[in-house]
């Protein structure tokens, strides 16, 4: 798998158009992933859902919506994660970020502030997707 570059808010039916877009940020609402990946999101889901899932939850093959011949993948961020995160008020995010930072998903280059900022940004894009009634997808190149 390649490097995650963006989160995209769009209809799931647009996965192929997203994967073949030559102007992704102009055609679709997208946000830089800032180092977040499926492993980190799987760890986050374990915390926010309190279900005990591991990061394999993010590796479900049904979440892959499109793969291009050049290797671009569009993967759905499961609605369970989006909904779980959206149910946490902003004032609860620092506590979640602290717990998330203690998982094995982060190396020493991630400061507590960087983890909290990444969580706030990801939470914002989740809220945007939920508010628009659209899917949240990962653009992996």
mmCIF file of C-alpha atoms in Angstrom:
data_model
loop_
_atom_site.group_PDB
_atom_site.id
_atom_site.type_symbol
_atom_site.label_atom_id
_atom_site.label_comp_id
_atom_site.label_asym_id
_atom_site.label_seq_id
_atom_site.Cartn_x
_atom_site.Cartn_y
_atom_site.Cartn_z
ATOM 1 C CA UNK A 1 0.000 0.000 0.000
ATOM 2 C CA UNK A 2 1.128 3.527 -0.693
ATOM 3 C CA UNK A 3 1.108 6.721 1.300
ATOM 4 C CA UNK A 4 -2.158 8.179 2.522
ATOM 5 C CA UNK A 5 -2.367 11.695 1.196
ATOM 6 C CA UNK A 6 -5.926 12.968 1.719
ATOM 7 C CA UNK A 7 -9.303 12.401 3.301
ATOM 8 C CA UNK A 8 -12.117 13.121 0.860
ATOM 9 C CA UNK A 9 -15.759 13.911 1.611
ATOM 10 C CA UNK A 10 -17.984 12.788 -1.272
ATOM 11 C CA UNK A 11 -20.570 10.239 -2.264
ATOM 12 C CA UNK A 12 -19.198 6.702 -2.205
ATOM 13 C CA UNK A 13 -20.310 6.342 -5.837
ATOM 14 C CA UNK A 14 -17.694 8.966 -6.726
ATOM 15 C CA UNK A 15 -14.781 6.721 -5.650
ATOM 16 C CA UNK A 16 -13.584 6.069 -9.213
ATOM 17 C CA UNK A 17 -13.840 9.774 -10.118
ATOM 18 C CA UNK A 18 -11.815 10.591 -6.998
ATOM 19 C CA UNK A 19 -9.210 7.970 -7.848
ATOM 20 C CA UNK A 20 -8.779 9.244 -11.395
ATOM 21 C CA UNK A 21 -9.015 12.950 -10.640
ATOM 22 C CA UNK A 22 -6.159 15.144 -11.804
ATOM 23 C CA UNK A 23 -7.334 18.042 -9.612
ATOM 24 C CA UNK A 24 -8.553 16.323 -6.452
ATOM 25 C CA UNK A 25 -8.568 19.367 -4.186
ATOM 26 C CA UNK A 26 -10.445 21.431 -6.760
ATOM 27 C CA UNK A 27 -13.070 18.818 -7.591
ATOM 28 C CA UNK A 28 -13.780 17.382 -4.126
ATOM 29 C CA UNK A 29 -13.729 18.514 -0.526
ATOM 30 C CA UNK A 30 -10.444 17.069 0.687
ATOM 31 C CA UNK A 31 -8.173 17.499 3.675
ATOM 32 C CA UNK A 32 -4.525 16.484 4.017
ATOM 33 C CA UNK A 33 -4.184 13.320 6.086
ATOM 34 C CA UNK A 34 -1.253 14.747 8.076
ATOM 35 C CA UNK A 35 0.297 11.334 8.757
ATOM 36 C CA UNK A 36 -2.881 9.531 9.742
ATOM 37 C CA UNK A 37 -3.255 6.051 8.289
ATOM 38 C CA UNK A 38 -5.464 2.976 8.604
ATOM 39 C CA UNK A 39 -3.502 1.648 11.590
ATOM 40 C CA UNK A 40 -3.849 4.888 13.546
ATOM 41 C CA UNK A 41 -7.541 5.147 12.658
ATOM 42 C CA UNK A 42 -8.092 1.564 13.779
ATOM 43 C CA UNK A 43 -6.522 2.410 17.142
ATOM 44 C CA UNK A 44 -8.669 5.532 17.357
ATOM 45 C CA UNK A 45 -11.816 3.505 16.736
ATOM 46 C CA UNK A 46 -10.907 1.176 19.592
ATOM 47 C CA UNK A 47 -10.817 4.188 21.918
ATOM 48 C CA UNK A 48 -13.863 6.135 20.729
ATOM 49 C CA UNK A 49 -16.179 3.155 20.290
ATOM 50 C CA UNK A 50 -15.068 1.264 23.392
ATOM 51 C CA UNK A 51 -15.593 -1.950 21.454
ATOM 52 C CA UNK A 52 -12.152 -3.488 21.690
ATOM 53 C CA UNK A 53 -11.701 -3.674 17.910
ATOM 54 C CA UNK A 54 -8.164 -3.646 16.631
ATOM 55 C CA UNK A 55 -6.826 -1.998 13.511
ATOM 56 C CA UNK A 56 -7.946 -4.960 11.400
ATOM 57 C CA UNK A 57 -11.326 -3.227 11.425
ATOM 58 C CA UNK A 58 -9.848 -0.734 8.933
ATOM 59 C CA UNK A 59 -8.521 -3.532 6.700
ATOM 60 C CA UNK A 60 -11.910 -4.988 5.786
ATOM 61 C CA UNK A 61 -11.726 -5.598 2.008
ATOM 62 C CA UNK A 62 -15.250 -4.229 1.549
ATOM 63 C CA UNK A 63 -13.887 -0.781 2.479
ATOM 64 C CA UNK A 64 -11.829 -0.623 -0.727
ATOM 65 C CA UNK A 65 -13.981 1.259 -3.169
ATOM 66 C CA UNK A 66 -11.554 1.751 -6.060
ATOM 67 C CA UNK A 67 -8.034 0.773 -7.104
ATOM 68 C CA UNK A 68 -6.462 2.319 -10.199
ATOM 69 C CA UNK A 69 -3.907 0.611 -12.433
ATOM 70 C CA UNK A 70 -1.361 3.176 -11.198
ATOM 71 C CA UNK A 71 -1.888 2.094 -7.583
ATOM 72 C CA UNK A 72 -4.200 4.819 -6.267
ATOM 73 C CA UNK A 73 -6.674 3.368 -3.776
ATOM 74 C CA UNK A 74 -9.850 4.884 -2.440
ATOM 75 C CA UNK A 75 -10.862 3.347 0.867
ATOM 76 C CA UNK A 76 -13.982 4.079 2.866
ATOM 77 C CA UNK A 77 -13.538 5.288 6.430
ATOM 78 C CA UNK A 78 -16.208 3.161 8.108
ATOM 79 C CA UNK A 79 -19.246 5.089 9.253
ATOM 80 C CA UNK A 80 -18.874 3.491 12.697
ATOM 81 C CA UNK A 81 -15.666 5.467 13.214
ATOM 82 C CA UNK A 82 -17.117 8.691 11.817
ATOM 83 C CA UNK A 83 -20.233 8.444 14.001
ATOM 84 C CA UNK A 84 -18.322 7.432 17.136
ATOM 85 C CA UNK A 85 -15.967 10.378 16.797
ATOM 86 C CA UNK A 86 -18.754 12.844 16.021
ATOM 87 C CA UNK A 87 -20.500 11.913 19.267
ATOM 88 C CA UNK A 88 -17.567 13.208 21.311
ATOM 89 C CA UNK A 89 -17.831 16.903 22.193
ATOM 90 C CA UNK A 90 -14.850 19.121 21.352
ATOM 91 C CA UNK A 91 -13.928 19.403 25.028
ATOM 92 C CA UNK A 92 -13.499 15.610 25.146
ATOM 93 C CA UNK A 93 -10.971 15.504 22.307
ATOM 94 C CA UNK A 94 -7.853 16.267 24.414
ATOM 95 C CA UNK A 95 -8.553 13.225 26.593
ATOM 96 C CA UNK A 96 -9.117 11.034 23.536
ATOM 97 C CA UNK A 97 -5.910 12.396 21.961
ATOM 98 C CA UNK A 98 -3.939 11.511 25.097
ATOM 99 C CA UNK A 99 -5.246 7.932 25.082
ATOM 100 C CA UNK A 100 -4.703 7.664 21.332
ATOM 101 C CA UNK A 101 -1.107 8.877 21.676
ATOM 102 C CA UNK A 102 -0.403 6.053 24.114
ATOM 103 C CA UNK A 103 -1.185 3.410 21.493
ATOM 104 C CA UNK A 104 1.433 1.774 19.300
ATOM 105 C CA UNK A 105 0.318 3.782 16.282
ATOM 106 C CA UNK A 106 2.550 6.757 17.042
ATOM 107 C CA UNK A 107 6.327 7.009 17.115
ATOM 108 C CA UNK A 108 8.369 9.493 19.110
ATOM 109 C CA UNK A 109 8.157 12.100 16.330
ATOM 110 C CA UNK A 110 4.511 12.696 17.291
ATOM 111 C CA UNK A 111 4.205 15.222 20.111
ATOM 112 C CA UNK A 112 1.050 15.306 22.252
ATOM 113 C CA UNK A 113 0.181 18.609 20.590
ATOM 114 C CA UNK A 114 0.562 17.127 17.101
ATOM 115 C CA UNK A 115 -1.669 14.183 18.021
ATOM 116 C CA UNK A 116 -4.328 16.498 19.433
ATOM 117 C CA UNK A 117 -4.158 18.713 16.338
ATOM 118 C CA UNK A 118 -4.461 15.691 14.025
ATOM 119 C CA UNK A 119 -7.467 14.475 16.021
ATOM 120 C CA UNK A 120 -9.139 17.886 15.867
ATOM 121 C CA UNK A 121 -8.597 18.058 12.098
ATOM 122 C CA UNK A 122 -9.845 14.491 11.575
ATOM 123 C CA UNK A 123 -12.838 15.124 13.832
ATOM 124 C CA UNK A 124 -13.664 18.211 11.759
ATOM 125 C CA UNK A 125 -13.625 16.308 8.490
ATOM 126 C CA UNK A 126 -15.777 13.565 10.079
ATOM 127 C CA UNK A 127 -18.311 16.193 11.150
ATOM 128 C CA UNK A 128 -18.249 17.692 7.665
ATOM 129 C CA UNK A 129 -18.982 14.297 6.094
ATOM 130 C CA UNK A 130 -21.763 13.547 8.566
ATOM 131 C CA UNK A 131 -23.263 17.019 8.159
ATOM 132 C CA UNK A 132 -23.336 16.677 4.383
ATOM 133 C CA UNK A 133 -24.639 13.104 4.499
ATOM 134 C CA UNK A 134 -21.637 11.920 2.511
ATOM 135 C CA UNK A 135 -18.947 9.308 2.913
ATOM 136 C CA UNK A 136 -15.457 9.929 4.229
ATOM 137 C CA UNK A 137 -12.793 8.233 2.134
ATOM 138 C CA UNK A 138 -9.038 7.875 2.264
ATOM 139 C CA UNK A 139 -7.100 8.672 -0.906
ATOM 140 C CA UNK A 140 -4.010 6.489 -0.882
ATOM 141 C CA UNK A 141 -1.366 6.915 -3.564
#
